[in-house]
């Protein structure tokens, strides 16, 4: 199945009240595990490559090209997304490589600067048919949308979407990045209020900190694109560590990376089952 547009996955899911899994790729094994898990679930999926991962690999091209190759060989619809780009140059590179979408993160800037920068990126990406996600949270906050206690104001968010023309918005509703425990306290009322005000799908960042039941509830209240990275990395690493602990002389990287890939595959399938269940209407 060919690589698909991110909007071709997220748009129908939002209309149907379903969630979409957007999982981060760090190594090739991550991309393989995510696609295998999605194929087992029979669900579409979004592969995300972050600016930090591009920096880790020295550039976007190698990991981006590999991720696109895995997506193009998949038996289910797969989109490839640039996550948390703060550089317009990196956005340009992702567009040139053939990414389906980009998330441009200017959320740490004051509101007006965020708006202007995001609108410029949106215009450039839309000219190439690339879907754009943005982020809005605490104005001027050091951690932007994920600053402790930060929340997205529905009225401001509606104005921001109208002014920038973005296709989706990441919102602050109680999550934080890189959580090692799944006990984030989501504001479901705020999610519902944002869903009612915004004409574009909502994106939940930092979803590794959200438990299974709350993930399903967030989708039921109007969240669509659900980003998960740290939780899957922990699953991968735990499986690899078990193999290494069992054989201290092991040198073949395929043995422990393969174990991590298998464990991650199963967890992706399980998570997609939670996110893809048809949500009940929440009043």
PDB file of N, CA and C in Angstrom, residues 63-149:
ATOM      1  N   UNK A  63      17.508   8.459   8.403  1.00  0.00           N
ATOM      2  CA  UNK A  63      16.406   7.858   9.151  1.00  0.00           C
ATOM      3  C   UNK A  63      15.072   8.175   8.483  1.00  0.00           C
ATOM      4  N   UNK A  64      14.959   9.358   7.875  1.00  0.00           N
ATOM      5  CA  UNK A  64      13.731   9.705   7.174  1.00  0.00           C
ATOM      6  C   UNK A  64      13.481   8.830   5.968  1.00  0.00           C
ATOM      7  N   UNK A  65      14.528   8.592   5.180  1.00  0.00           N
ATOM      8  CA  UNK A  65      14.396   7.750   3.993  1.00  0.00           C
ATOM      9  C   UNK A  65      14.058   6.311   4.371  1.00  0.00           C
ATOM     10  N   UNK A  66      14.692   5.804   5.429  1.00  0.00           N
ATOM     11  CA  UNK A  66      14.405   4.438   5.888  1.00  0.00           C
ATOM     12  C   UNK A  66      12.966   4.322   6.379  1.00  0.00           C
ATOM     13  N   UNK A  67      12.518   5.320   7.114  1.00  0.00           N
ATOM     14  CA  UNK A  67      11.148   5.306   7.632  1.00  0.00           C
ATOM     15  C   UNK A  67      10.137   5.360   6.492  1.00  0.00           C
ATOM     16  N   UNK A  68      10.401   6.172   5.501  1.00  0.00           N
ATOM     17  CA  UNK A  68       9.523   6.237   4.336  1.00  0.00           C
ATOM     18  C   UNK A  68       9.483   4.900   3.593  1.00  0.00           C
ATOM     19  N   UNK A  69      10.624   4.219   3.513  1.00  0.00           N
ATOM     20  CA  UNK A  69      10.671   2.918   2.837  1.00  0.00           C
ATOM     21  C   UNK A  69       9.817   1.892   3.570  1.00  0.00           C
ATOM     22  N   UNK A  70       9.899   1.879   4.897  1.00  0.00           N
ATOM     23  CA  UNK A  70       9.076   0.961   5.685  1.00  0.00           C
ATOM     24  C   UNK A  70       7.596   1.279   5.487  1.00  0.00           C
ATOM     25  N   UNK A  71       7.260   2.557   5.491  1.00  0.00           N
ATOM     26  CA  UNK A  71       5.862   2.963   5.305  1.00  0.00           C
ATOM     27  C   UNK A  71       5.332   2.522   3.949  1.00  0.00           C
ATOM     28  N   UNK A  72       6.137   2.683   2.903  1.00  0.00           N
ATOM     29  CA  UNK A  72       5.679   2.350   1.551  1.00  0.00           C
ATOM     30  C   UNK A  72       5.477   0.851   1.358  1.00  0.00           C
ATOM     31  N   UNK A  73       6.132   0.041   2.164  1.00  0.00           N
ATOM     32  CA  UNK A  73       6.003  -1.410   2.045  1.00  0.00           C
ATOM     33  C   UNK A  73       4.899  -1.983   2.930  1.00  0.00           C
ATOM     34  N   UNK A  74       4.200  -1.134   3.675  1.00  0.00           N
ATOM     35  CA  UNK A  74       3.213  -1.603   4.648  1.00  0.00           C
ATOM     36  C   UNK A  74       1.943  -2.113   3.983  1.00  0.00           C
ATOM     37  N   UNK A  75       1.237  -2.984   4.698  1.00  0.00           N
ATOM     38  CA  UNK A  75      -0.028  -3.527   4.215  1.00  0.00           C
ATOM     39  C   UNK A  75      -1.223  -2.734   4.739  1.00  0.00           C
ATOM     40  N   UNK A  76      -0.976  -1.706   5.531  1.00  0.00           N
ATOM     41  CA  UNK A  76      -2.022  -0.812   6.035  1.00  0.00           C
ATOM     42  C   UNK A  76      -1.612   0.626   5.705  1.00  0.00           C
ATOM     43  N   UNK A  77      -2.548   1.563   5.737  1.00  0.00           N
ATOM     44  CA  UNK A  77      -2.176   2.967   5.469  1.00  0.00           C
ATOM     45  C   UNK A  77      -1.199   3.492   6.522  1.00  0.00           C
ATOM     46  N   UNK A  78      -0.111   4.079   6.070  1.00  0.00           N
ATOM     47  CA  UNK A  78       0.906   4.629   6.962  1.00  0.00           C
ATOM     48  C   UNK A  78       1.296   6.015   6.463  1.00  0.00           C
ATOM     49  N   UNK A  79       1.356   6.955   7.380  1.00  0.00           N
ATOM     50  CA  UNK A  79       1.840   8.301   7.080  1.00  0.00           C
ATOM     51  C   UNK A  79       3.152   8.516   7.813  1.00  0.00           C
ATOM     52  N   UNK A  80       3.986   9.417   7.305  1.00  0.00           N
ATOM     53  CA  UNK A  80       5.267   9.735   7.940  1.00  0.00           C
ATOM     54  C   UNK A  80       5.276  11.222   8.273  1.00  0.00           C
ATOM     55  N   UNK A  81       5.573  11.516   9.535  1.00  0.00           N
ATOM     56  CA  UNK A  81       5.369  12.849  10.108  1.00  0.00           C
ATOM     57  C   UNK A  81       6.656  13.348  10.752  1.00  0.00           C
ATOM     58  N   UNK A  82       6.989  14.608  10.522  1.00  0.00           N
ATOM     59  CA  UNK A  82       8.098  15.259  11.214  1.00  0.00           C
ATOM     60  C   UNK A  82       7.566  15.849  12.508  1.00  0.00           C
ATOM     61  N   UNK A  83       8.132  15.424  13.630  1.00  0.00           N
ATOM     62  CA  UNK A  83       7.600  15.794  14.948  1.00  0.00           C
ATOM     63  C   UNK A  83       8.464  16.861  15.616  1.00  0.00           C
ATOM     64  N   UNK A  84       7.810  17.852  16.182  1.00  0.00           N
ATOM     65  CA  UNK A  84       8.465  18.896  16.982  1.00  0.00           C
ATOM     66  C   UNK A  84       9.636  19.565  16.266  1.00  0.00           C
ATOM     67  N   UNK A  85       9.392  20.007  15.066  1.00  0.00           N
ATOM     68  CA  UNK A  85      10.424  20.762  14.354  1.00  0.00           C
ATOM     69  C   UNK A  85      10.383  22.217  14.793  1.00  0.00           C
ATOM     70  N   UNK A  86      11.524  22.734  15.192  1.00  0.00           N
ATOM     71  CA  UNK A  86      11.627  24.158  15.521  1.00  0.00           C
ATOM     72  C   UNK A  86      12.375  24.918  14.430  1.00  0.00           C
ATOM     73  N   UNK A  87      12.905  24.186  13.468  1.00  0.00           N
ATOM     74  CA  UNK A  87      13.688  24.774  12.381  1.00  0.00           C
ATOM     75  C   UNK A  87      12.896  24.725  11.074  1.00  0.00           C
ATOM     76  N   UNK A  88      12.725  25.889  10.447  1.00  0.00           N
ATOM     77  CA  UNK A  88      12.049  25.920   9.148  1.00  0.00           C
ATOM     78  C   UNK A  88      12.855  25.165   8.099  1.00  0.00           C
ATOM     79  N   UNK A  89      14.177  25.148   8.267  1.00  0.00           N
ATOM     80  CA  UNK A  89      15.022  24.405   7.338  1.00  0.00           C
ATOM     81  C   UNK A  89      14.770  22.913   7.406  1.00  0.00           C
ATOM     82  N   UNK A  90      14.554  22.391   8.614  1.00  0.00           N
ATOM     83  CA  UNK A  90      14.256  20.966   8.763  1.00  0.00           C
ATOM     84  C   UNK A  90      12.899  20.644   8.153  1.00  0.00           C
ATOM     85  N   UNK A  91      11.952  21.552   8.299  1.00  0.00           N
ATOM     86  CA  UNK A  91      10.651  21.369   7.660  1.00  0.00           C
ATOM     87  C   UNK A  91      10.824  21.258   6.151  1.00  0.00           C
ATOM     88  N   UNK A  92      11.629  22.133   5.583  1.00  0.00           N
ATOM     89  CA  UNK A  92      11.887  22.094   4.137  1.00  0.00           C
ATOM     90  C   UNK A  92      12.484  20.752   3.719  1.00  0.00           C
ATOM     91  N   UNK A  93      13.409  20.241   4.534  1.00  0.00           N
ATOM     92  CA  UNK A  93      14.038  18.956   4.217  1.00  0.00           C
ATOM     93  C   UNK A  93      13.024  17.827   4.246  1.00  0.00           C
ATOM     94  N   UNK A  94      12.134  17.842   5.247  1.00  0.00           N
ATOM     95  CA  UNK A  94      11.109  16.801   5.347  1.00  0.00           C
ATOM     96  C   UNK A  94      10.167  16.849   4.150  1.00  0.00           C
ATOM     97  N   UNK A  95       9.786  18.034   3.741  1.00  0.00           N
ATOM     98  CA  UNK A  95       8.911  18.184   2.571  1.00  0.00           C
ATOM     99  C   UNK A  95       9.598  17.632   1.322  1.00  0.00           C
ATOM    100  N   UNK A  96      10.870  17.936   1.162  1.00  0.00           N
ATOM    101  CA  UNK A  96      11.619  17.464  -0.003  1.00  0.00           C
ATOM    102  C   UNK A  96      11.763  15.949  -0.012  1.00  0.00           C
ATOM    103  N   UNK A  97      11.902  15.348   1.160  1.00  0.00           N
ATOM    104  CA  UNK A  97      12.041  13.892   1.250  1.00  0.00           C
ATOM    105  C   UNK A  97      10.737  13.164   0.942  1.00  0.00           C
ATOM    106  N   UNK A  98       9.610  13.831   1.145  1.00  0.00           N
ATOM    107  CA  UNK A  98       8.325  13.200   0.879  1.00  0.00           C
ATOM    108  C   UNK A  98       7.513  12.876   2.109  1.00  0.00           C
ATOM    109  N   UNK A  99       7.805  13.535   3.236  1.00  0.00           N
ATOM    110  CA  UNK A  99       7.015  13.317   4.452  1.00  0.00           C
ATOM    111  C   UNK A  99       5.562  13.733   4.208  1.00  0.00           C
ATOM    112  N   UNK A 100       4.642  13.051   4.874  1.00  0.00           N
ATOM    113  CA  UNK A 100       3.213  13.333   4.713  1.00  0.00           C
ATOM    114  C   UNK A 100       2.784  14.590   5.445  1.00  0.00           C
ATOM    115  N   UNK A 101       3.493  14.910   6.535  1.00  0.00           N
ATOM    116  CA  UNK A 101       3.081  16.032   7.371  1.00  0.00           C
ATOM    117  C   UNK A 101       4.246  16.489   8.229  1.00  0.00           C
ATOM    118  N   UNK A 102       4.078  17.684   8.809  1.00  0.00           N
ATOM    119  CA  UNK A 102       5.070  18.198   9.751  1.00  0.00           C
ATOM    120  C   UNK A 102       4.349  18.798  10.943  1.00  0.00           C
ATOM    121  N   UNK A 103       5.012  18.735  12.085  1.00  0.00           N
ATOM    122  CA  UNK A 103       4.544  19.454  13.270  1.00  0.00           C
ATOM    123  C   UNK A 103       5.562  20.553  13.534  1.00  0.00           C
ATOM    124  N   UNK A 104       5.142  21.792  13.324  1.00  0.00           N
ATOM    125  CA  UNK A 104       6.035  22.922  13.552  1.00  0.00           C
ATOM    126  C   UNK A 104       5.755  23.465  14.946  1.00  0.00           C
ATOM    127  N   UNK A 105       6.784  23.494  15.773  1.00  0.00           N
ATOM    128  CA  UNK A 105       6.625  23.846  17.182  1.00  0.00           C
ATOM    129  C   UNK A 105       7.246  25.207  17.480  1.00  0.00           C
ATOM    130  N   UNK A 106       6.390  26.214  17.515  1.00  0.00           N
ATOM    131  CA  UNK A 106       6.817  27.551  17.933  1.00  0.00           C
ATOM    132  C   UNK A 106       6.112  27.929  19.233  1.00  0.00           C
ATOM    133  N   UNK A 107       5.709  26.918  20.007  1.00  0.00           N
ATOM    134  CA  UNK A 107       4.860  27.146  21.181  1.00  0.00           C
ATOM    135  C   UNK A 107       5.559  27.892  22.306  1.00  0.00           C
ATOM    136  N   UNK A 108       6.898  27.893  22.314  1.00  0.00           N
ATOM    137  CA  UNK A 108       7.596  28.617  23.368  1.00  0.00           C
ATOM    138  C   UNK A 108       7.691  30.114  23.077  1.00  0.00           C
ATOM    139  N   UNK A 109       7.304  30.515  21.869  1.00  0.00           N
ATOM    140  CA  UNK A 109       7.339  31.934  21.506  1.00  0.00           C
ATOM    141  C   UNK A 109       6.084  32.645  22.026  1.00  0.00           C
ATOM    142  N   UNK A 110       6.162  33.941  22.212  1.00  0.00           N
ATOM    143  CA  UNK A 110       4.939  34.697  22.508  1.00  0.00           C
ATOM    144  C   UNK A 110       3.892  34.444  21.431  1.00  0.00           C
ATOM    145  N   UNK A 111       2.635  34.581  21.791  1.00  0.00           N
ATOM    146  CA  UNK A 111       1.531  34.199  20.922  1.00  0.00           C
ATOM    147  C   UNK A 111       1.644  34.764  19.506  1.00  0.00           C
ATOM    148  N   UNK A 112       1.868  36.059  19.369  1.00  0.00           N
ATOM    149  CA  UNK A 112       1.888  36.673  18.041  1.00  0.00           C
ATOM    150  C   UNK A 112       3.046  36.149  17.197  1.00  0.00           C
ATOM    151  N   UNK A 113       4.192  35.910  17.823  1.00  0.00           N
ATOM    152  CA  UNK A 113       5.335  35.366  17.089  1.00  0.00           C
ATOM    153  C   UNK A 113       5.068  33.926  16.662  1.00  0.00           C
ATOM    154  N   UNK A 114       4.459  33.150  17.552  1.00  0.00           N
ATOM    155  CA  UNK A 114       4.073  31.775  17.232  1.00  0.00           C
ATOM    156  C   UNK A 114       3.141  31.779  16.032  1.00  0.00           C
ATOM    157  N   UNK A 115       2.160  32.658  16.062  1.00  0.00           N
ATOM    158  CA  UNK A 115       1.173  32.731  14.983  1.00  0.00           C
ATOM    159  C   UNK A 115       1.836  33.047  13.654  1.00  0.00           C
ATOM    160  N   UNK A 116       2.697  34.073  13.617  1.00  0.00           N
ATOM    161  CA  UNK A 116       3.316  34.479  12.353  1.00  0.00           C
ATOM    162  C   UNK A 116       4.238  33.389  11.806  1.00  0.00           C
ATOM    163  N   UNK A 117       5.060  32.799  12.684  1.00  0.00           N
ATOM    164  CA  UNK A 117       5.987  31.759  12.239  1.00  0.00           C
ATOM    165  C   UNK A 117       5.235  30.531  11.730  1.00  0.00           C
ATOM    166  N   UNK A 118       4.190  30.155  12.443  1.00  0.00           N
ATOM    167  CA  UNK A 118       3.411  28.981  12.050  1.00  0.00           C
ATOM    168  C   UNK A 118       2.690  29.214  10.731  1.00  0.00           C
ATOM    169  N   UNK A 119       2.155  30.418  10.546  1.00  0.00           N
ATOM    170  CA  UNK A 119       1.451  30.730   9.296  1.00  0.00           C
ATOM    171  C   UNK A 119       2.391  30.650   8.095  1.00  0.00           C
ATOM    172  N   UNK A 120       3.643  31.083   8.276  1.00  0.00           N
ATOM    173  CA  UNK A 120       4.616  31.009   7.175  1.00  0.00           C
ATOM    174  C   UNK A 120       4.911  29.548   6.814  1.00  0.00           C
ATOM    175  N   UNK A 121       5.113  28.716   7.827  1.00  0.00           N
ATOM    176  CA  UNK A 121       5.395  27.297   7.578  1.00  0.00           C
ATOM    177  C   UNK A 121       4.192  26.621   6.945  1.00  0.00           C
ATOM    178  N   UNK A 122       2.997  26.937   7.424  1.00  0.00           N
ATOM    179  CA  UNK A 122       1.787  26.338   6.861  1.00  0.00           C
ATOM    180  C   UNK A 122       1.652  26.675   5.385  1.00  0.00           C
ATOM    181  N   UNK A 123       1.904  27.924   5.023  1.00  0.00           N
ATOM    182  CA  UNK A 123       1.787  28.329   3.627  1.00  0.00           C
ATOM    183  C   UNK A 123       2.770  27.559   2.752  1.00  0.00           C
ATOM    184  N   UNK A 124       4.001  27.420   3.219  1.00  0.00           N
ATOM    185  CA  UNK A 124       5.010  26.694   2.449  1.00  0.00           C
ATOM    186  C   UNK A 124       4.628  25.221   2.305  1.00  0.00           C
ATOM    187  N   UNK A 125       4.177  24.615   3.384  1.00  0.00           N
ATOM    188  CA  UNK A 125       3.851  23.186   3.339  1.00  0.00           C
ATOM    189  C   UNK A 125       2.613  22.917   2.495  1.00  0.00           C
ATOM    190  N   UNK A 126       1.595  23.735   2.639  1.00  0.00           N
ATOM    191  CA  UNK A 126       0.383  23.535   1.851  1.00  0.00           C
ATOM    192  C   UNK A 126       0.648  23.681   0.363  1.00  0.00           C
ATOM    193  N   UNK A 127       1.623  24.495   0.008  1.00  0.00           N
ATOM    194  CA  UNK A 127       1.977  24.635  -1.407  1.00  0.00           C
ATOM    195  C   UNK A 127       2.499  23.329  -1.982  1.00  0.00           C
ATOM    196  N   UNK A 128       3.008  22.461  -1.096  1.00  0.00           N
ATOM    197  CA  UNK A 128       3.516  21.145  -1.522  1.00  0.00           C
ATOM    198  C   UNK A 128       2.577  20.013  -1.134  1.00  0.00           C
ATOM    199  N   UNK A 129       1.380  20.343  -0.667  1.00  0.00           N
ATOM    200  CA  UNK A 129       0.406  19.324  -0.303  1.00  0.00           C
ATOM    201  C   UNK A 129       0.718  18.619   1.004  1.00  0.00           C
ATOM    202  N   UNK A 130       1.476  19.270   1.886  1.00  0.00           N
ATOM    203  CA  UNK A 130       1.878  18.665   3.154  1.00  0.00           C
ATOM    204  C   UNK A 130       1.029  19.218   4.294  1.00  0.00           C
ATOM    205  N   UNK A 131       0.484  18.318   5.088  1.00  0.00           N
ATOM    206  CA  UNK A 131      -0.408  18.616   6.221  1.00  0.00           C
ATOM    207  C   UNK A 131       0.423  19.191   7.369  1.00  0.00           C
ATOM    208  N   UNK A 132      -0.135  20.151   8.114  1.00  0.00           N
ATOM    209  CA  UNK A 132       0.629  20.850   9.150  1.00  0.00           C
ATOM    210  C   UNK A 132      -0.084  20.805  10.501  1.00  0.00           C
ATOM    211  N   UNK A 133       0.676  20.402  11.506  1.00  0.00           N
ATOM    212  CA  UNK A 133       0.226  20.428  12.899  1.00  0.00           C
ATOM    213  C   UNK A 133       1.001  21.527  13.624  1.00  0.00           C
ATOM    214  N   UNK A 134       0.324  22.241  14.511  1.00  0.00           N
ATOM    215  CA  UNK A 134       0.982  23.266  15.317  1.00  0.00           C
ATOM    216  C   UNK A 134       0.674  23.015  16.785  1.00  0.00           C
ATOM    217  N   UNK A 135       1.207  23.878  17.635  1.00  0.00           N
ATOM    218  CA  UNK A 135       1.070  23.687  19.075  1.00  0.00           C
ATOM    219  C   UNK A 135       0.801  25.027  19.736  1.00  0.00           C
ATOM    220  N   UNK A 136      -0.110  25.017  20.693  1.00  0.00           N
ATOM    221  CA  UNK A 136      -0.461  26.247  21.396  1.00  0.00           C
ATOM    222  C   UNK A 136      -0.655  25.945  22.868  1.00  0.00           C
ATOM    223  N   UNK A 137       0.084  26.671  23.697  1.00  0.00           N
ATOM    224  CA  UNK A 137      -0.049  26.473  25.135  1.00  0.00           C
ATOM    225  C   UNK A 137       0.279  27.740  25.873  1.00  0.00           C
ATOM    226  N   UNK A 138       0.978  27.599  26.961  1.00  0.00           N
ATOM    227  CA  UNK A 138       1.294  28.740  27.813  1.00  0.00           C
ATOM    228  C   UNK A 138       2.097  29.779  27.049  1.00  0.00           C
ATOM    229  N   UNK A 139       1.620  31.009  26.998  1.00  0.00           N
ATOM    230  CA  UNK A 139       2.291  32.064  26.234  1.00  0.00           C
ATOM    231  C   UNK A 139       3.648  32.366  26.862  1.00  0.00           C
ATOM    232  N   UNK A 140       4.697  32.195  26.056  1.00  0.00           N
ATOM    233  CA  UNK A 140       6.032  32.494  26.540  1.00  0.00           C
ATOM    234  C   UNK A 140       6.576  31.499  27.545  1.00  0.00           C
ATOM    235  N   UNK A 141       5.857  30.414  27.793  1.00  0.00           N
ATOM    236  CA  UNK A 141       6.309  29.447  28.790  1.00  0.00           C
ATOM    237  C   UNK A 141       7.563  28.728  28.343  1.00  0.00           C
ATOM    238  N   UNK A 142       8.442  28.459  29.273  1.00  0.00           N
ATOM    239  CA  UNK A 142       9.706  27.783  28.944  1.00  0.00           C
ATOM    240  C   UNK A 142       9.458  26.455  28.256  1.00  0.00           C
ATOM    241  N   UNK A 143       8.462  25.720  28.735  1.00  0.00           N
ATOM    242  CA  UNK A 143       8.157  24.409  28.183  1.00  0.00           C
ATOM    243  C   UNK A 143       6.950  24.438  27.245  1.00  0.00           C
ATOM    244  N   UNK A 144       6.505  25.641  26.903  1.00  0.00           N
ATOM    245  CA  UNK A 144       5.405  25.758  25.963  1.00  0.00           C
ATOM    246  C   UNK A 144       4.163  25.031  26.415  1.00  0.00           C
ATOM    247  N   UNK A 145       3.584  24.258  25.502  1.00  0.00           N
ATOM    248  CA  UNK A 145       2.317  23.584  25.763  1.00  0.00           C
ATOM    249  C   UNK A 145       2.424  22.581  26.915  1.00  0.00           C
ATOM    250  N   UNK A 146       3.629  22.150  27.254  1.00  0.00           N
ATOM    251  CA  UNK A 146       3.793  21.153  28.303  1.00  0.00           C
ATOM    252  C   UNK A 146       4.384  21.722  29.585  1.00  0.00           C
ATOM    253  N   UNK A 147       4.370  23.041  29.763  1.00  0.00           N
ATOM    254  CA  UNK A 147       4.798  23.621  31.023  1.00  0.00           C
ATOM    255  C   UNK A 147       3.863  23.142  32.125  1.00  0.00           C
ATOM    256  N   UNK A 148       4.375  22.905  33.339  1.00  0.00           N
ATOM    257  CA  UNK A 148       3.507  22.457  34.432  1.00  0.00           C
ATOM    258  C   UNK A 148       2.321  23.398  34.613  1.00  0.00           C
ATOM    259  N   UNK A 149       1.133  22.836  34.589  1.00  0.00           N
ATOM    260  CA  UNK A 149      -0.064  23.631  34.783  1.00  0.00           C
ATOM    261  C   UNK A 149      -0.548  24.357  33.548  1.00  0.00           C
TER     262      UNK A 149
END
